[in-house]
PDB file of C-alpha atoms in Angstrom:
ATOM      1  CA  UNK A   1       0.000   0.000   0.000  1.00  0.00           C
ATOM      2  CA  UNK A   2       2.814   2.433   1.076  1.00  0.00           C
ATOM      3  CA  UNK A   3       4.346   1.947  -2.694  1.00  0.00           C
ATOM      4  CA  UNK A   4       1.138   2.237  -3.998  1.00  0.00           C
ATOM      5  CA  UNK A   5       0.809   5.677  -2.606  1.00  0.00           C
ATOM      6  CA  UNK A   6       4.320   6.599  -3.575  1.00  0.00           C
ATOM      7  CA  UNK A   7       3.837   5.843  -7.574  1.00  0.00           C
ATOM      8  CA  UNK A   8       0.453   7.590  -7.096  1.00  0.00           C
ATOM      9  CA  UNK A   9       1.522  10.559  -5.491  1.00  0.00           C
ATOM     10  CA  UNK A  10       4.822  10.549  -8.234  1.00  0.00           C
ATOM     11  CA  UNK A  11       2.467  10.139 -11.333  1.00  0.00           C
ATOM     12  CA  UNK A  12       0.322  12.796  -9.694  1.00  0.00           C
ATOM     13  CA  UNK A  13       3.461  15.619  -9.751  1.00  0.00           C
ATOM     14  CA  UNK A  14       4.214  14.314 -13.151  1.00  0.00           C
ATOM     15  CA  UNK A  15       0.717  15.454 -14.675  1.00  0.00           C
ATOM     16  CA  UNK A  16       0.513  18.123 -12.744  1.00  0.00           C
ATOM     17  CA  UNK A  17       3.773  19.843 -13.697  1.00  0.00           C
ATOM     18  CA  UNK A  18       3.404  18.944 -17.204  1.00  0.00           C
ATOM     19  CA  UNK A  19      -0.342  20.839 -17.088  1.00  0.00           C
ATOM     20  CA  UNK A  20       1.497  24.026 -15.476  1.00  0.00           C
ATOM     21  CA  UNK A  21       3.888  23.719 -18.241  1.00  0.00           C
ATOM     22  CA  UNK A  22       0.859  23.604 -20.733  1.00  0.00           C
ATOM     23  CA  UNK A  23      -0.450  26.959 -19.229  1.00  0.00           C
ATOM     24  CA  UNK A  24       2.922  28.977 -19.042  1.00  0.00           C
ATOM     25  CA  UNK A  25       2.057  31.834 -21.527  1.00  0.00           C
ATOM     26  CA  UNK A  26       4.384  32.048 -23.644  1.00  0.00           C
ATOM     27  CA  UNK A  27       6.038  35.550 -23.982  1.00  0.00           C
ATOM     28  CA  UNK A  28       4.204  37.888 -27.347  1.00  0.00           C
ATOM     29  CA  UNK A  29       6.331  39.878 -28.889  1.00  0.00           C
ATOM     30  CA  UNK A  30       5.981  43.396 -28.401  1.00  0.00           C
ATOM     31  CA  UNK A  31       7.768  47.148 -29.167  1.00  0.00           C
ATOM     32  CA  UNK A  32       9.329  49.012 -26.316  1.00  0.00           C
ATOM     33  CA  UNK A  33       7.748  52.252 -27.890  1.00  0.00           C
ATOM     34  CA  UNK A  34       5.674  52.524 -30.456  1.00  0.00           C
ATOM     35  CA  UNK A  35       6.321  55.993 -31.549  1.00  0.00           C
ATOM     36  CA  UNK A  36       9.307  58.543 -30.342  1.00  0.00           C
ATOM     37  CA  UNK A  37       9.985  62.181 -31.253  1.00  0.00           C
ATOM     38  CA  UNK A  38      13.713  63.595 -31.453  1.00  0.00           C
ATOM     39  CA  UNK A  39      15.957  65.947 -33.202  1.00  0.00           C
ATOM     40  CA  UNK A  40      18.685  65.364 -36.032  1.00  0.00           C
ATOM     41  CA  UNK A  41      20.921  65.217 -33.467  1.00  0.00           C
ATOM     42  CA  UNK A  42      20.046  62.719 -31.373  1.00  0.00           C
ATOM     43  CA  UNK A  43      19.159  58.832 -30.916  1.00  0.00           C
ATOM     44  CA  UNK A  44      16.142  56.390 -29.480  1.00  0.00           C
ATOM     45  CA  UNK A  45      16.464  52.731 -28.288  1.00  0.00           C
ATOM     46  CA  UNK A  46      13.787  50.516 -29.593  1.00  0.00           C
ATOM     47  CA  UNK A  47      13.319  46.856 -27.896  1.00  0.00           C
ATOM     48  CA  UNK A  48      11.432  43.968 -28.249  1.00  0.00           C
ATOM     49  CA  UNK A  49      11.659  42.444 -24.577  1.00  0.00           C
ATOM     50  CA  UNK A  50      12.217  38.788 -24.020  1.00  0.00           C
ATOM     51  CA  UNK A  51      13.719  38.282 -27.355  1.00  0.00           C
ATOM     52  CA  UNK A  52      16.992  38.293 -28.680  1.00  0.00           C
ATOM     53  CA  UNK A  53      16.182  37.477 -32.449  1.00  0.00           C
ATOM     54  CA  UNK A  54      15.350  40.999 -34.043  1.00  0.00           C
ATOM     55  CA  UNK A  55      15.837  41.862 -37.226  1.00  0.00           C
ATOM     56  CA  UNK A  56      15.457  45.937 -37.524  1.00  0.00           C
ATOM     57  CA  UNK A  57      14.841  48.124 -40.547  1.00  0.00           C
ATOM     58  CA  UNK A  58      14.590  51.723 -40.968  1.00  0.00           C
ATOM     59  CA  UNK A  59      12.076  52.595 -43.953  1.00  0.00           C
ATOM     60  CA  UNK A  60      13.965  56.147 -44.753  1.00  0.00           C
ATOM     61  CA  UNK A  61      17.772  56.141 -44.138  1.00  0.00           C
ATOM     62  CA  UNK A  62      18.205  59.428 -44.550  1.00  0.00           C
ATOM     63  CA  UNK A  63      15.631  60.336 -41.981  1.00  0.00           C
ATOM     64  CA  UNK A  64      17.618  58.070 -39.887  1.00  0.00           C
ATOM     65  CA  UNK A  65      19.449  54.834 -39.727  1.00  0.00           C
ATOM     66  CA  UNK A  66      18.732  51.173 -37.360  1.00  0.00           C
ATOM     67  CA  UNK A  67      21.374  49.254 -36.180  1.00  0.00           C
ATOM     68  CA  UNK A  68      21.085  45.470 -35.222  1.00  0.00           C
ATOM     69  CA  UNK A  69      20.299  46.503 -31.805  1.00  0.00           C
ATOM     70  CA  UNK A  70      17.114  48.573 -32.468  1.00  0.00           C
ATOM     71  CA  UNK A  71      18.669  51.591 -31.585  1.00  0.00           C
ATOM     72  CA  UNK A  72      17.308  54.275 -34.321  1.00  0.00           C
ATOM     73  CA  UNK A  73      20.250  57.394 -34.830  1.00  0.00           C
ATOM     74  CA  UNK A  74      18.407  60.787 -36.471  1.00  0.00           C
ATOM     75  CA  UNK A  75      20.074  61.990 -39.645  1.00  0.00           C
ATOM     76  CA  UNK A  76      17.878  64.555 -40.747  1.00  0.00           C
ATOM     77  CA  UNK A  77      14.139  65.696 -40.480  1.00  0.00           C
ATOM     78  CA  UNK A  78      11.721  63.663 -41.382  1.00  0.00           C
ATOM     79  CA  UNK A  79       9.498  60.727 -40.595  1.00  0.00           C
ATOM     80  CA  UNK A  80      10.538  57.152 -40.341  1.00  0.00           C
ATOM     81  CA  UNK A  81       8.874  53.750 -39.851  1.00  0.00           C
ATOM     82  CA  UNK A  82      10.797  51.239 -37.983  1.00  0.00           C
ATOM     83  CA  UNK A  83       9.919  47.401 -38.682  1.00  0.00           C
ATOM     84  CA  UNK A  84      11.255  44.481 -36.191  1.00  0.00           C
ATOM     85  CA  UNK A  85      10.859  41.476 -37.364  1.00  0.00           C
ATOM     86  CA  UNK A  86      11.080  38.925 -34.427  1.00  0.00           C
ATOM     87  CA  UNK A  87       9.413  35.131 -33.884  1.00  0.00           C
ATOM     88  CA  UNK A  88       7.272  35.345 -37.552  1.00  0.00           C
ATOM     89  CA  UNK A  89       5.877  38.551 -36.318  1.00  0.00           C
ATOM     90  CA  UNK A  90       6.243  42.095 -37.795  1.00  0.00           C
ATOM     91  CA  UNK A  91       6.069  45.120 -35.389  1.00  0.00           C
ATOM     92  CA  UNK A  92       5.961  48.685 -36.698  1.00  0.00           C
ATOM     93  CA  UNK A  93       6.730  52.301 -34.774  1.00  0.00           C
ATOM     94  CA  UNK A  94       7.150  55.410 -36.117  1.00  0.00           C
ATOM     95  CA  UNK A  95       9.823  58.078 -35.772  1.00  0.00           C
ATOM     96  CA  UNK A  96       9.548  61.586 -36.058  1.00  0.00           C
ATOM     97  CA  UNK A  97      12.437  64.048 -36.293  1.00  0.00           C
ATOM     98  CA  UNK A  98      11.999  67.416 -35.471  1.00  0.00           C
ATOM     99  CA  UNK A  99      13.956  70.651 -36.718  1.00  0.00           C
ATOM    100  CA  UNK A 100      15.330  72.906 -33.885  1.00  0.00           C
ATOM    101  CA  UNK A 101      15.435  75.837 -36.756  1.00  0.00           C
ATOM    102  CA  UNK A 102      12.156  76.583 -38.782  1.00  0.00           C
ATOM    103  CA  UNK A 103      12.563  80.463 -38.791  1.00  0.00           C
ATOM    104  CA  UNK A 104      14.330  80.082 -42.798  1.00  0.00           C
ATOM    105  CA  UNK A 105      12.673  80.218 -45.549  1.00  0.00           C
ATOM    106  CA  UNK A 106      14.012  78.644 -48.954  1.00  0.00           C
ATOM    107  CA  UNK A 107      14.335  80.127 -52.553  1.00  0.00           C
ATOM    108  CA  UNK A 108      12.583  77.913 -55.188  1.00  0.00           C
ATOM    109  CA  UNK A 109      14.370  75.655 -56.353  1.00  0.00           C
ATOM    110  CA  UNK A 110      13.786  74.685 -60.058  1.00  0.00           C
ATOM    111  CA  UNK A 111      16.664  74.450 -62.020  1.00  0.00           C
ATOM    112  CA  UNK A 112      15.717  75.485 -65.627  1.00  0.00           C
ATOM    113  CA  UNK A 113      12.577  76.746 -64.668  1.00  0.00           C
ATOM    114  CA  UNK A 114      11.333  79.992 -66.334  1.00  0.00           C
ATOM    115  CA  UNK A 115      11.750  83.732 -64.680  1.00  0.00           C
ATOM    116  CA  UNK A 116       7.688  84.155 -64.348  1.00  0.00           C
ATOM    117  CA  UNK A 117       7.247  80.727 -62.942  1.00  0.00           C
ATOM    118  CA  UNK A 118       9.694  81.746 -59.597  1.00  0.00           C
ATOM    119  CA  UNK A 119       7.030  84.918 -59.611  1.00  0.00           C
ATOM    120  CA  UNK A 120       4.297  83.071 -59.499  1.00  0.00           C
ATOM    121  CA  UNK A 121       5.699  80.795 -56.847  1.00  0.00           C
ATOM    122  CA  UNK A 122       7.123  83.418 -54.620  1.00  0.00           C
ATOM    123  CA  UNK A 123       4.432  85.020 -51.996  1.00  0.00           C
ATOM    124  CA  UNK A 124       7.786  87.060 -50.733  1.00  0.00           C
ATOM    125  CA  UNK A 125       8.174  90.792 -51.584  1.00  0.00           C
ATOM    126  CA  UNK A 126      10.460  91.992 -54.622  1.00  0.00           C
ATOM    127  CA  UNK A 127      13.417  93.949 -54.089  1.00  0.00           C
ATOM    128  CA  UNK A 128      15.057  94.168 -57.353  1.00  0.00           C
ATOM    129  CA  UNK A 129      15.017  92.463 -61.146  1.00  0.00           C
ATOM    130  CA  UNK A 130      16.994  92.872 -63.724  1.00  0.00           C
ATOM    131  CA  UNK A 131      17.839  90.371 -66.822  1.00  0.00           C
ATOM    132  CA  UNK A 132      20.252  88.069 -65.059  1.00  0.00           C
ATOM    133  CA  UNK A 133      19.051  88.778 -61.174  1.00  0.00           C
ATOM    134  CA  UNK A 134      15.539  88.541 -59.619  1.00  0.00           C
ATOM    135  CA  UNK A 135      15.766  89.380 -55.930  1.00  0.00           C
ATOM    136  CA  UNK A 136      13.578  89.403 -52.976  1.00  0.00           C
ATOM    137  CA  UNK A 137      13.258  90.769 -49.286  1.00  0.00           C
ATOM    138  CA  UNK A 138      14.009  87.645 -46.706  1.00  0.00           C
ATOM    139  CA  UNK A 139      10.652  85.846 -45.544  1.00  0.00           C
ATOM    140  CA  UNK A 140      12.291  84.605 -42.511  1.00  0.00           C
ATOM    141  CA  UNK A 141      14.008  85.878 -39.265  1.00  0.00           C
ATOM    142  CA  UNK A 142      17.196  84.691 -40.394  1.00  0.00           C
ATOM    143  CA  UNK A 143      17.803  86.177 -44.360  1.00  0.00           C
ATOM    144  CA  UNK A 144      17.800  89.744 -45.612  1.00  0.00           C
ATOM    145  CA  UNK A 145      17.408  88.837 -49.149  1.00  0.00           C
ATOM    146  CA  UNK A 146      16.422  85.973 -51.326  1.00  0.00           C
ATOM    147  CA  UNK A 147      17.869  86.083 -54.833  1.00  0.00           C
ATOM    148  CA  UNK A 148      17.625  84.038 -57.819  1.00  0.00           C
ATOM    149  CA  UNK A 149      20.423  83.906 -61.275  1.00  0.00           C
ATOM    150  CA  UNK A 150      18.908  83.516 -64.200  1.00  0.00           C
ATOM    151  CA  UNK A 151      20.225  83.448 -68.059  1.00  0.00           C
ATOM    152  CA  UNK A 152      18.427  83.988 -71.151  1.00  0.00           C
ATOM    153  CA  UNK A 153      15.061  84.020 -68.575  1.00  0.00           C
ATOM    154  CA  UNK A 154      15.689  80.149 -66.913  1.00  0.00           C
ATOM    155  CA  UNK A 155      17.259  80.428 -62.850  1.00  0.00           C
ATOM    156  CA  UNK A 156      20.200  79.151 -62.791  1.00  0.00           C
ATOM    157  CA  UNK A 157      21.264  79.499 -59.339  1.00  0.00           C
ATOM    158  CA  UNK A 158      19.756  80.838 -56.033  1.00  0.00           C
ATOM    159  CA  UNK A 159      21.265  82.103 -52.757  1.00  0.00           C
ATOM    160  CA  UNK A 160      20.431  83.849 -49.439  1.00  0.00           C
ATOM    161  CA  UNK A 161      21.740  86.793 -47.735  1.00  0.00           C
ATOM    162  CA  UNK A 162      21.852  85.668 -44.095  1.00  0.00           C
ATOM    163  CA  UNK A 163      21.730  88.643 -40.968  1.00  0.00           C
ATOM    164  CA  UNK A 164      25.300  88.841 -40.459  1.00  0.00           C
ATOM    165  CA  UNK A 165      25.237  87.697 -36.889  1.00  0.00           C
ATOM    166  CA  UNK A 166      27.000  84.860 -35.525  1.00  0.00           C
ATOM    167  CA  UNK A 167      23.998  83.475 -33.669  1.00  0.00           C
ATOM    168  CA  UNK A 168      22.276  83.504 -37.423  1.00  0.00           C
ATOM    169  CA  UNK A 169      24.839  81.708 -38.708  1.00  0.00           C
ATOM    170  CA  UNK A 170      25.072  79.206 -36.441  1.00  0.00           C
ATOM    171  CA  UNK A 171      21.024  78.596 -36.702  1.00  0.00           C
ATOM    172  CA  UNK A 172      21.646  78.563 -40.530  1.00  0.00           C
ATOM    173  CA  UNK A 173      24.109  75.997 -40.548  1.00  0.00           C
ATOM    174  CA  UNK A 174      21.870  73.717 -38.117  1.00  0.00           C
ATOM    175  CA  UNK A 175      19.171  74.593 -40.541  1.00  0.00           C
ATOM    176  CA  UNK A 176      21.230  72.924 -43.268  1.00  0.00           C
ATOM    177  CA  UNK A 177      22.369  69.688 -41.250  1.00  0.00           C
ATOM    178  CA  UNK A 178      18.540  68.948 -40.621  1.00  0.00           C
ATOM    179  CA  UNK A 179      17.929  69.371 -44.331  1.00  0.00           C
ATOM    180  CA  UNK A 180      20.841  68.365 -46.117  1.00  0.00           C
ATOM    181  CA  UNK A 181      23.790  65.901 -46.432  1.00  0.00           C
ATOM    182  CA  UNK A 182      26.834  67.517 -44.943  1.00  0.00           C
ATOM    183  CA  UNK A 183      29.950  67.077 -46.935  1.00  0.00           C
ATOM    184  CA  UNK A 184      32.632  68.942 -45.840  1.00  0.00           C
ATOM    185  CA  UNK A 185      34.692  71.980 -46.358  1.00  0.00           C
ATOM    186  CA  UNK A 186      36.611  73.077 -49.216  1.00  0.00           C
ATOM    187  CA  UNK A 187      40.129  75.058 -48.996  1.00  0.00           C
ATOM    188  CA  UNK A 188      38.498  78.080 -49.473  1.00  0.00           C
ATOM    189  CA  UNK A 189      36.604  77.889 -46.434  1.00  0.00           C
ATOM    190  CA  UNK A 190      33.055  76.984 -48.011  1.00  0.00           C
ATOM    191  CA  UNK A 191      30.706  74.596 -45.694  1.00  0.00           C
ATOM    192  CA  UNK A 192      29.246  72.581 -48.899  1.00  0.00           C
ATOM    193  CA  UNK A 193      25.451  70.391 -48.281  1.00  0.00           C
ATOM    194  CA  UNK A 194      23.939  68.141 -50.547  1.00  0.00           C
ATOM    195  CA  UNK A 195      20.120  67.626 -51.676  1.00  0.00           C
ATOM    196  CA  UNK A 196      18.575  64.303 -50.648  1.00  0.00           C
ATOM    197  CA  UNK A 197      18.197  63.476 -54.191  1.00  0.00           C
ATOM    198  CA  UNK A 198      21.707  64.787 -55.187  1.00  0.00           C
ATOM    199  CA  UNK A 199      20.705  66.748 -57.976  1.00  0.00           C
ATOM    200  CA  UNK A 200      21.845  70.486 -56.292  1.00  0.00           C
ATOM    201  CA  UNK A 201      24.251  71.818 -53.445  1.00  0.00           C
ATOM    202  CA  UNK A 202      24.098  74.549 -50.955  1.00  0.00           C
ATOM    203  CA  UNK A 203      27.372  76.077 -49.783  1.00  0.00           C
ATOM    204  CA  UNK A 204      27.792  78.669 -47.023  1.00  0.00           C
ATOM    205  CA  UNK A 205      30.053  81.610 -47.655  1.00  0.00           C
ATOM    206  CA  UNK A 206      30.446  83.833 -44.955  1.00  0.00           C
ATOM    207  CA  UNK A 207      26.546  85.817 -44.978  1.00  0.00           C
ATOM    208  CA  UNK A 208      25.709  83.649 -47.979  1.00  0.00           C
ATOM    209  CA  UNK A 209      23.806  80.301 -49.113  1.00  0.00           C
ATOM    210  CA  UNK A 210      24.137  79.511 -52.449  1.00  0.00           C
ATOM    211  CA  UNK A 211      22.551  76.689 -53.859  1.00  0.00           C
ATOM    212  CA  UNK A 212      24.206  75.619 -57.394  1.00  0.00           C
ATOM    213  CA  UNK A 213      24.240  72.495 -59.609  1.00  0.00           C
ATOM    214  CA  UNK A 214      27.906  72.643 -59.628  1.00  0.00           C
ATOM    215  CA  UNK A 215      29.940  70.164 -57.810  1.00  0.00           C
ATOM    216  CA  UNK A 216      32.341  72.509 -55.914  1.00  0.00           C
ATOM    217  CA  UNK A 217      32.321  75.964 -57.711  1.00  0.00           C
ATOM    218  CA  UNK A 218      36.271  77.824 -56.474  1.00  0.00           C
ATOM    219  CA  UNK A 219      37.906  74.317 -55.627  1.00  0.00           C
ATOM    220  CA  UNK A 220      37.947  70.407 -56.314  1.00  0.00           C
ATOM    221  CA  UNK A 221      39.207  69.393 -52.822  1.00  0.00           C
ATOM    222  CA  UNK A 222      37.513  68.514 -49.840  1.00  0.00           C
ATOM    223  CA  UNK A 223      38.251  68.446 -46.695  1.00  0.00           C
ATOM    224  CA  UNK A 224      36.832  66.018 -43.571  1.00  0.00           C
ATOM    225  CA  UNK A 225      35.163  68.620 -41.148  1.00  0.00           C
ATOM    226  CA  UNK A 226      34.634  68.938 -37.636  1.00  0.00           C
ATOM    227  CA  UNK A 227      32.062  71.842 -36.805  1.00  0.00           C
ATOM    228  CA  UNK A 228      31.548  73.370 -33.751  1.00  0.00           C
ATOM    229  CA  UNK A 229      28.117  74.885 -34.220  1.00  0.00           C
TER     230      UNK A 229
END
């Protein structure tokens, strides 16, 4: 009888820890954050707890960039979606990066595009137009004028007179980094930017931004860049 009761009481553990194992929920994968707003500047760690297995993406790269830890590092503004895929399952968040500087505005830019079509676009106030020069007062807190280049009545350059200030520069050049792909600076001293889409850049020049189709008008040579704005 006493064995009896042993192997019963044994057998009874047995199903009863293998039930409890049944009914252990098993761990749903889920994001840390579904959403996160930040600047340019800075960076946002995304996690999927309890699992190790995550593959990340970042849908817009130049928004920002994903590495294989989740952690999402701001490139410019701009809105991202971040995808983890993790245990068959796909999980989504969004990113949203901010501009510190909004107080620019722009020229038009349309390479090629006819005199009277940068008129019609413009809502700014004209200064001054001549046949190779249409110019405009500044929209923004930052720019006195806006000016556009134009030959034979198509623009063929823009640029902005920045305040000369050194605060305005420095919001100018932070403007730029949001916007733009930084690539360096050239012997003369230019701070040259790229377009997302690489057709135009944007150098500064002491109170100017010019924005050209040339590669880099004054010198061939760049140079790797640390600024201290």
């Amino acid at each position: 009888m006493t064995n009896f009761l042993k192997i019963s009481t044994y057998l009874f553990l047995c199903i009863s820890i293998v039930a409890c194992s049944k009914d252990d929920p098993q761990p749903v994968p889920a994001l840390s954050r579904s959403e996160a707003v930040i600047k340019y500047d800075e960076d946002v760690q995304f996690r999927v707890p309890n699992f190790s297995d995550v593959t990340w993406f970042s849908s817009d790269e130049f928004v920002g960039t994903v590495d294989e830890s989740g952690k999402f590092t701001a490139q410019h503004i701009g809105e991202a979606t971040i995808t983890a895929e993790v245990d068959g399952k796909t999980l989504i968040a969004r990113v949203v990066v901010e501009p510190y500087v909004t107080s620019m505005v722009e020229p038009y830019v349309n390479f090629g595009g006819s005199v009277q079509s940068i008129k019609e676009y413009e809502k700014r106030e004209i200064f001054s137009e001549n046949n190779t020069f249409l110019v405009y007062y500044g929209q923004g807190d930052l720019e006195n004028t806006v000016g556009y280049i134009t030959y034979q009545g198509v623009m063929t350059g823009a640029h902005i007179n920045l305040k000369f200030e050194h605060s305005v520069i420095q919001s100018a050049m932070t403007f730029y980094k949001e916007r733009y792909n930084y690539l360096g600076k050239v012997e003369n001293g230019r701070e040259y930017f790229e377009s997302k889409d690489g057709l135009y850049r944007v150098f500064i020049s002491n109170e100017y931004a010019y924005y050209t189709k040339d590669l880099f008008p004054g010198s061939t040579v760049i140079k790797e860049v640390s600024m201290e704005w």
